[in-house]
XYZ file of C-alpha atoms in Angstrom:
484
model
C -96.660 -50.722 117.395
C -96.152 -54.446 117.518
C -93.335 -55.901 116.357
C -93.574 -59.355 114.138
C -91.550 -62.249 113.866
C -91.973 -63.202 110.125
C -90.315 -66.824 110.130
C -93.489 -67.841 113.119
C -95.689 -64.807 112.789
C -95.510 -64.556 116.348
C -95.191 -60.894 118.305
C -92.014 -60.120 119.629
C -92.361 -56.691 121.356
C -94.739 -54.107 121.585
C -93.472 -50.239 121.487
C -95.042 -47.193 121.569
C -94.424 -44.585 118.978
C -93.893 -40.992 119.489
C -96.250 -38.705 120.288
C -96.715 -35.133 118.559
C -95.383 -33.786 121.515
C -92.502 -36.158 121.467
C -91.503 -35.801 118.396
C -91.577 -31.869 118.562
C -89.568 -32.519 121.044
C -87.054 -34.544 119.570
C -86.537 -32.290 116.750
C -85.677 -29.221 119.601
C -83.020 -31.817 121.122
C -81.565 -32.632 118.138
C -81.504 -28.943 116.974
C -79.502 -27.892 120.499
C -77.484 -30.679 120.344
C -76.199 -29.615 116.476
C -75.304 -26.137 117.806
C -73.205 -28.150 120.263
C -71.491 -30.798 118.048
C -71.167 -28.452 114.870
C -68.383 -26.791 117.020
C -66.612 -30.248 118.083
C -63.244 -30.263 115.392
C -63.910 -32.762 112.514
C -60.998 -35.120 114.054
C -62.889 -35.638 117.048
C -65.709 -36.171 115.463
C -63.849 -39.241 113.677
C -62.429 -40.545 117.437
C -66.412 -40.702 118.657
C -67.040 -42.862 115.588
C -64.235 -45.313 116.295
C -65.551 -45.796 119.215
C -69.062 -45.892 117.617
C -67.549 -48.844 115.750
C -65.943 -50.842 118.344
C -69.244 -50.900 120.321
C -71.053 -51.767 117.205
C -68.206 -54.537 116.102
C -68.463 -55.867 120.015
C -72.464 -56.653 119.152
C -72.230 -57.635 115.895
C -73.257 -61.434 116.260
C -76.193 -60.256 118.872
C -77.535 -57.470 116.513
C -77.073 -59.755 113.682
C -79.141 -62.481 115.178
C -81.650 -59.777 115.630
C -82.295 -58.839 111.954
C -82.765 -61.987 111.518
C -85.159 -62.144 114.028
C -87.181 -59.711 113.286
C -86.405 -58.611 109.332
C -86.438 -62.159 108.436
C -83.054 -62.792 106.438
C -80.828 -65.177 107.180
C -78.113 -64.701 109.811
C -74.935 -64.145 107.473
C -76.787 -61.349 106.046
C -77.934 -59.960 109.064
C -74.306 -60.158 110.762
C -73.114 -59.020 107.165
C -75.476 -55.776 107.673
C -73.951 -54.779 111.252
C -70.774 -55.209 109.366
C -71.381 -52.739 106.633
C -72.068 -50.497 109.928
C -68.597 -51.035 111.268
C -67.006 -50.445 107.651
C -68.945 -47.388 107.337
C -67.434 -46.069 110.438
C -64.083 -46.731 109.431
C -64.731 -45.173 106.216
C -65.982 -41.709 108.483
C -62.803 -41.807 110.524
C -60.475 -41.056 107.683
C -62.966 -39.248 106.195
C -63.178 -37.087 109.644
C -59.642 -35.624 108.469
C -59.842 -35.294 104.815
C -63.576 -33.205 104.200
C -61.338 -30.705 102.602
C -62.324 -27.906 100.042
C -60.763 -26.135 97.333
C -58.767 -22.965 96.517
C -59.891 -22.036 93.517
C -57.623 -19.322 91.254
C -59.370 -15.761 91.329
C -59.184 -13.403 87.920
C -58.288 -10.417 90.181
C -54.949 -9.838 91.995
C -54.140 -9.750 95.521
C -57.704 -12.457 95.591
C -58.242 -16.192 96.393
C -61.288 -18.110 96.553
C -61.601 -20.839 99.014
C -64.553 -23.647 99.043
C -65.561 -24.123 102.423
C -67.752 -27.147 104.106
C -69.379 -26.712 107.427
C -71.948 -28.751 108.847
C -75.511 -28.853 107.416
C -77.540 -28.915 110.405
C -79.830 -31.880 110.994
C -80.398 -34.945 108.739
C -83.323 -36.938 109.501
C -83.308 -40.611 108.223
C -86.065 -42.296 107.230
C -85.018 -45.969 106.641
C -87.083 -49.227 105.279
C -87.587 -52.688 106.955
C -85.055 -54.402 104.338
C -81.815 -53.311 105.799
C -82.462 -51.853 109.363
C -79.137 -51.313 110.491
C -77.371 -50.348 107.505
C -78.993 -48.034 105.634
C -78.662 -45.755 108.786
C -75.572 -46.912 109.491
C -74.412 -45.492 106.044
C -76.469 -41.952 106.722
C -75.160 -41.335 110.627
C -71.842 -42.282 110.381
C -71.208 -39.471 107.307
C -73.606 -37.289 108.893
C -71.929 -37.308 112.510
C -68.274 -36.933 110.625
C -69.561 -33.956 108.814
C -70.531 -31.691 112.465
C -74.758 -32.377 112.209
C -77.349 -34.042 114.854
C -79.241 -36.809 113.327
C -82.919 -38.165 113.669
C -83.511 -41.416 112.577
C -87.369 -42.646 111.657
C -86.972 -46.637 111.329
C -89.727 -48.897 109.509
C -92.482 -49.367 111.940
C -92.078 -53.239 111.432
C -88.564 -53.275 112.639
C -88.460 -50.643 116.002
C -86.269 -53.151 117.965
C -83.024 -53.286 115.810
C -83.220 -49.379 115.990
C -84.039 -49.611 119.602
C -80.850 -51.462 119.979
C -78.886 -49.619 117.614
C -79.730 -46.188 119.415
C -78.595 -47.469 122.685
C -75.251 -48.529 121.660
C -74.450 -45.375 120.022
C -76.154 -43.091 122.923
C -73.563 -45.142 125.561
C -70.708 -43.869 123.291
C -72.039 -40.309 123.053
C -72.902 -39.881 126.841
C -69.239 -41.239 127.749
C -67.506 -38.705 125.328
C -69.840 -35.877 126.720
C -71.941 -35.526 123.898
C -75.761 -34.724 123.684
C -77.664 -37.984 123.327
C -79.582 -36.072 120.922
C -76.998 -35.711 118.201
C -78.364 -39.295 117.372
C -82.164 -39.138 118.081
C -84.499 -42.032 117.593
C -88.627 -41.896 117.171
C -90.222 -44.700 116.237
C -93.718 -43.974 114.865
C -95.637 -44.910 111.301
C -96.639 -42.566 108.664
C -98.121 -39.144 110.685
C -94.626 -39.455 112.106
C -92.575 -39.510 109.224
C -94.888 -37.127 107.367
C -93.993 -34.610 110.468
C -90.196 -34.597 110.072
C -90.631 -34.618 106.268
C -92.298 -31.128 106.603
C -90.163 -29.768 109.279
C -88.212 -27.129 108.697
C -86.169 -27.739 111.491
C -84.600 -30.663 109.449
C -82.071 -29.576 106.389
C -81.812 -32.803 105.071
C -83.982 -35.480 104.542
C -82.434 -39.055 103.509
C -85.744 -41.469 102.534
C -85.645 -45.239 101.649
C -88.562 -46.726 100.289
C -91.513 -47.145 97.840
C -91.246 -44.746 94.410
C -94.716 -44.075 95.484
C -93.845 -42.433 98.970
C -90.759 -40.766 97.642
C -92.306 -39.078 95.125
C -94.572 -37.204 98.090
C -90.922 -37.235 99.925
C -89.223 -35.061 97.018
C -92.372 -32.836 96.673
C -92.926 -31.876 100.306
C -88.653 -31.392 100.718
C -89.063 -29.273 97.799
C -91.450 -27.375 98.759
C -89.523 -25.893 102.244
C -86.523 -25.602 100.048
C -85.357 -28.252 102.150
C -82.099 -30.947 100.845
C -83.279 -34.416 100.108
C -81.599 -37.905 99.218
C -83.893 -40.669 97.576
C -83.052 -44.251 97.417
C -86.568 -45.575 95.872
C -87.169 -48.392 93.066
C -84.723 -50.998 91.956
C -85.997 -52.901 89.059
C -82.370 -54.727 88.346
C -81.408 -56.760 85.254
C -78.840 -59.117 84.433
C -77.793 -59.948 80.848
C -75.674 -63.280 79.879
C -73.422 -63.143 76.845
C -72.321 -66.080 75.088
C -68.986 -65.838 76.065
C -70.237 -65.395 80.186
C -68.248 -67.351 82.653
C -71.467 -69.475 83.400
C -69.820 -70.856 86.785
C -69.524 -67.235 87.693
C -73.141 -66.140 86.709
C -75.102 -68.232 87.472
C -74.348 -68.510 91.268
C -74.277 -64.968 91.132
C -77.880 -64.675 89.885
C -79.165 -67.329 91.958
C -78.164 -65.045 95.390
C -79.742 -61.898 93.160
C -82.816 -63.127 92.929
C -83.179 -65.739 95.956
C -81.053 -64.047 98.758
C -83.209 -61.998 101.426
C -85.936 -63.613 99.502
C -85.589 -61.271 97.068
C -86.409 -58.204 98.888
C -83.338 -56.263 98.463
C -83.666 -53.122 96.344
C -80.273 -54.339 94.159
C -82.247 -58.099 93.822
C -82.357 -59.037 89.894
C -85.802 -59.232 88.880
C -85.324 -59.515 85.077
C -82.790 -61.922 83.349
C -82.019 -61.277 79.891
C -80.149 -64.412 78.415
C -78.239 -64.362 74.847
C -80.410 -67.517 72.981
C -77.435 -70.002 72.441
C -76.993 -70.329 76.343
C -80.744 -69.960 77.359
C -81.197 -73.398 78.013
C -78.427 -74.701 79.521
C -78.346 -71.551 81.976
C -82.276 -72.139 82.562
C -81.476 -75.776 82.878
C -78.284 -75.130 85.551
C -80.330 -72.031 87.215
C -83.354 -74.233 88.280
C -81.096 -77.032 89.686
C -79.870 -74.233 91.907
C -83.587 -73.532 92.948
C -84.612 -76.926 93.535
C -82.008 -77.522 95.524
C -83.010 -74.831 98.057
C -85.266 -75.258 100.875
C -86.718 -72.788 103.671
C -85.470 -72.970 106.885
C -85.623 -70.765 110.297
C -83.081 -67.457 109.489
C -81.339 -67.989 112.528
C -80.211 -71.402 112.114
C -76.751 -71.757 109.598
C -77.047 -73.287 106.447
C -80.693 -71.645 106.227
C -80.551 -69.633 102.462
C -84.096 -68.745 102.127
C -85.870 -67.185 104.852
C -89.505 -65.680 104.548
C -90.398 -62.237 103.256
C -90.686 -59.661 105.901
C -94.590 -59.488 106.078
C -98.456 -60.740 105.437
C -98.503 -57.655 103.137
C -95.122 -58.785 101.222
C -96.778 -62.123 100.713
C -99.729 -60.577 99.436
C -97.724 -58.452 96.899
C -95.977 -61.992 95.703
C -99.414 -63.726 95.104
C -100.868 -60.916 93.038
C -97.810 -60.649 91.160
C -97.927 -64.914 90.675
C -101.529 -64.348 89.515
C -100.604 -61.711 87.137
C -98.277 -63.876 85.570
C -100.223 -66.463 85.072
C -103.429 -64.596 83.737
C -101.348 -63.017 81.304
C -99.913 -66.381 80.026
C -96.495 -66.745 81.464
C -94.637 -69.991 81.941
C -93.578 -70.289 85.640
C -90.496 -73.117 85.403
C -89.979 -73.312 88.725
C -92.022 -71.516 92.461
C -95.286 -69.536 92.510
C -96.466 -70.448 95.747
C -96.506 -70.584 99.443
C -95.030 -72.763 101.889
C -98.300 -73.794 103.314
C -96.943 -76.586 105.207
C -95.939 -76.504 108.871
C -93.771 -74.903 110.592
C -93.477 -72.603 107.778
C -97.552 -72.122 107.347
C -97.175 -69.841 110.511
C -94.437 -67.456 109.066
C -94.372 -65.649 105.506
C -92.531 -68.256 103.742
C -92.945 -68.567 99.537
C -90.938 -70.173 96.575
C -88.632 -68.590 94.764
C -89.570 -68.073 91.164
C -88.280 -68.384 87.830
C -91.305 -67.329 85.170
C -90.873 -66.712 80.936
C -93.446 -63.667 80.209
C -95.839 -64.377 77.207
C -94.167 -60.948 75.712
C -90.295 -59.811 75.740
C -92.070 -56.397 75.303
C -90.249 -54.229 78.091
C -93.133 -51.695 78.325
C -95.327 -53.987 79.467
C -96.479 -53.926 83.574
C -94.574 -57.297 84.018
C -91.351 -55.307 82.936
C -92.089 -52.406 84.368
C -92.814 -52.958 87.806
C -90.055 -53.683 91.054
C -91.851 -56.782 92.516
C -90.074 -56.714 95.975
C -90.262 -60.247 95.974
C -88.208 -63.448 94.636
C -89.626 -63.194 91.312
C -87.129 -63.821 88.413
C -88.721 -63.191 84.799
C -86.793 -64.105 81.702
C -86.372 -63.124 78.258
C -84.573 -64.316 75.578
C -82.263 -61.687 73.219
C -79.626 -62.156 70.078
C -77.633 -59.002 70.257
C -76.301 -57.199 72.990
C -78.085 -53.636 72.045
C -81.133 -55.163 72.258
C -80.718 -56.639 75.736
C -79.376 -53.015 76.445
C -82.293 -51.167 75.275
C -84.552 -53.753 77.471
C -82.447 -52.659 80.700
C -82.859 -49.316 80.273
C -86.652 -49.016 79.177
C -88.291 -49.102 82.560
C -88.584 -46.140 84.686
C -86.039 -47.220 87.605
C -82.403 -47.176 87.258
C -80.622 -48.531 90.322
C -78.503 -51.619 89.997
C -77.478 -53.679 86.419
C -74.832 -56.575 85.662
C -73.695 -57.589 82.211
C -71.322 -60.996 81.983
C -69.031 -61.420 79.650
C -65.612 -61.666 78.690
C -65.024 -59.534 75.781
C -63.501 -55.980 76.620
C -65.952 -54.910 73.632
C -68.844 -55.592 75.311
C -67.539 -53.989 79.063
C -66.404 -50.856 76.794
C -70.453 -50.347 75.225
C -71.657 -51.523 78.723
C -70.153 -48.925 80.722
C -70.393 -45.982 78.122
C -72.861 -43.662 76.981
C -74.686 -46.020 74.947
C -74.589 -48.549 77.624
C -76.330 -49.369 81.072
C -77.975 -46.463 82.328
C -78.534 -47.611 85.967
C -76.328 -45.805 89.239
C -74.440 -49.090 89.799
C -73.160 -50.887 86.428
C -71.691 -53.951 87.342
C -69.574 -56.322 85.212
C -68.959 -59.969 85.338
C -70.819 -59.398 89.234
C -73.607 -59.589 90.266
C -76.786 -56.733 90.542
C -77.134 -57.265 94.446
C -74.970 -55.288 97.189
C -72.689 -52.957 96.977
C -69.249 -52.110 98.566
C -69.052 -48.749 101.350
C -66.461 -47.151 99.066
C -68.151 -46.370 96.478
C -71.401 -44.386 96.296
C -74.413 -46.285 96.570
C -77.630 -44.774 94.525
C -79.512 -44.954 91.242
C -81.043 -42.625 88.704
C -84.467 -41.918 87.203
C -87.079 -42.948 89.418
C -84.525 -44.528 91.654
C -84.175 -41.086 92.766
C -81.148 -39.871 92.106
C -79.608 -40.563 95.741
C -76.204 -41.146 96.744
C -75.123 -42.425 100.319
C -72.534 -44.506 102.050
C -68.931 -43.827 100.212
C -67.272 -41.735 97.024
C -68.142 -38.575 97.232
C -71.649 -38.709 99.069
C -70.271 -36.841 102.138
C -70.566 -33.453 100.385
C -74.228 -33.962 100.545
C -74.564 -33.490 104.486
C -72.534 -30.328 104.498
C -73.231 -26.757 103.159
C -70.814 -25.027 100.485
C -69.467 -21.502 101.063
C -67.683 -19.695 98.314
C -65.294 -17.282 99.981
C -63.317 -14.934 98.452
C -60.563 -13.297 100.036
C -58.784 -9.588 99.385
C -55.416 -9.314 100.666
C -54.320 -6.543 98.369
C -54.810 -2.823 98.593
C -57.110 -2.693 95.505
C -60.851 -3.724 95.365
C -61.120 -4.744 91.753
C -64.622 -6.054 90.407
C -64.694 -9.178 88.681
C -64.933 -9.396 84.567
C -63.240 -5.970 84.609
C -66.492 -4.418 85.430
C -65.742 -0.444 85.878
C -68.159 1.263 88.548
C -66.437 4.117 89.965
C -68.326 7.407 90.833
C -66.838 10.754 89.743
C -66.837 13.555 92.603
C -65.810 16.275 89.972
């Protein structure tokens, strides 16, 4: 595989993805090694990933720089990603001694009935080119605290963060005593990932990507009985009320739809603006877009950097074309950079386009461009602009601003935003590690990183417990023999 820069299209690295034979292999390691580590107490476990985060925290700037190297955002947000690494970890080392169950009250006397966790087995991680560190980062860290081995299948466009990733944690593993395999890495494209998908050496199966691919994800973890977390489309949508702080949405927007060049899956794609503050927020919004130019992702100051790929910045042109035969007014964008030095990288303009139609079933709606396309409508109450959020088929990230506790109280309830992450008076894009990250409907239904996502990388046992001289059945059920 050959590994792209996208801000000069140049290669970086060539590496070689894993063979059949390798892989099989890797799955045998990592099944030996959870035998091993399932055994290590849960406290430990936390100690290895302190240590996991000190060597991470002690590369942050140099892994940083290198997701912006070769992802393509800008160097705060790659530094920002290793850093959502290092908070996860803290995050797993209190959680290391607090994955507690439950005693639960039995009907019969002389019983109890205890909860348990215990370690799933192995978790295999199959993460996208957007956020190359972190989206492992948020699986390994609560997999490792929970007692299972990990495998982790990285984009084939971005093997060298992994690369370097792996090898940070494997020096912390090997100096603890603890099988390298516990955090495996293959690199490989889509006979690899395919492989571990169907393996039913793997219990768990954590997938990042297309709704397309996910949807063959879900199907072929299904059919092994297997466990899966999905975190698939994000079609996100803002909506300004008349009373919004505009000084605090509109910046807010701006990064939603123009930072990572709008190829996060919590980037706002669809703005729905209340009509008496349309124009001035259009007005305000494009100033903010003008004002931005691109610029090498490694250098500070840079705020746009190019999309990630030739392919990404063919998905952007159709999508520009689509707008346009179908009549849209583009205020602002709908090109690319086709002057040097950014002809040679994957550099376009952020966009700002009005649909001919408002109508949210239509394909403009509808579809996750993962790309810095903003489209606009206008609305005049707020169930309208609520019905409009919820009427396409994803349902991860959503944002309503305003300052009347009216509006929050509809937004948030069961008439209101129907999305995982319902954010008010903030923005749709990123997330903190406390809470759990995911989103519904076609989104997938995935949770990862904080709350209570942990429980998904162990397995439940309900135990109940006789200490009495009686063996009662439950419901008062009567089933004794007569030897008369």
């Amino acid at each position: 595989m050959t590994s792209i820069c996208p801000t000069t299209g140049e290669e970086l690295a060539r590496v070689l993805s894993a063979s059949p034979a390798e892989l099989h292999e890797a799955v045998e390691r990592s099944r030996e090694a959870y035998t091993h580590f399932r055994n290590v107490p849960a406290p430990r476990r936390g100690e290895i990933l302190r240590q996991i985060r000190e060597a991470l925290a002690a590369k942050r700037e140099d892994l940083g720089a290198l997701v912006s190297l070769e992802m393509g955002k800008i160097r705060t947000e790659g530094v920002g990603e290793v850093q959502e690494f290092v908070d996860i970890c803290d995050y797993a080392v209190g959680l290391s001694r607090m994955m507690n169950g439950r005693v639960v009250a039995s009907e019969r006397p002389g019983h109890s009935i205890l909860e348990v966790p215990n370690p799933l087995g192995v978790v295999a991680v199959l993460s996208a080119f957007n956020f190359p560190v972190a989206v492992y980062g948020w699986n390994l860290a609560l997999s490792l605290a929970a007692g299972n081995a990990t495998i982790w299948k990285p984009s084939p466009t971005t093997p060298l963060c992994s690369i370097a990733v792996t090898k940070i944690v494997s020096g912390v593993l090997e100096n603890n005593g603890i099988p390298g395999a516990v955090a495996s890495l293959v690199t490989g494209g889509k006979e690899t990932g395919k492989a571990l998908v169907e393996s039913r050496d793997v219990e768990l199966v954590s997938f990042t990507g297309s709704e397309h691919v996910g949807r063959s994800v879900g199907k072929a973890v299904a059919e092994r009985f297997g466990k899966v977390i999905l975190e698939l489309g994000g079609n996100n949508a803002s909506i300004v009320m008349p009373d919004a702080d505009l000084s605090l949405a509109i910046p807010a927007v701006f990064f939603g739809a123009v930072g990572t060049a709008g190829q996060r899956c919590t980037s706002t794609r669809r703005l729905y603006l209340h009509r008496s503050i349309s124009s001035e927020f259009l007005e305000r919004l494009q100033k903010l877009y003008q004002s931005v130019n691109p610029g090498d992702p490694l250098v500070d100051g840079t705020l746009l950097g190019p999309l990630h790929s030739s392919a990404a910045c063919g998905i952007y042109s159709n999508a520009i074309e689509h707008l346009r035969s179908t009549g849209a007014n583009i205020l602002t964008g709908g090109n690319k950079y086709g002057q040097a030095p950014f002809s040679r990288g994957y550099f376009v303009e952020p966009t700002i386009a009005i649909p001919s139609s408002p109508k949210p079933d239509s394909y403009i709606w509808q579809t996750e461009t993962f790309a810095p396309i903003l489209n606009v409508a206008v609305f005049d109450e707020l169930e309208q602009a609520i019905e409009w959020n919820n009427n396409v088929p994803q349902g991860l990230s959503s944002s309503l601003w305003t300052r009347d506790l009216r509006n929050l109280g509809k937004w948030i309830g069961p008439a209101g935003s129907d999305t995982g992450i319902v954010n008010v008076n903030v923005g749709t894009s990123g997330a903190e590690i406390g809470a759990a990250f995911g989103g519904n409907k076609s989104t997938g239904w995935g949770r990862e990183s904080g709350g209570d996502s942990w429980k998904q990388y162990v397995r439940w046992s309900a135990c109940t417990i006789n200490f009495s001289d009686e063996a009662p059945l439950a419901q008062g059920v009567n089933f004794k023999a007569s030897t008369d």
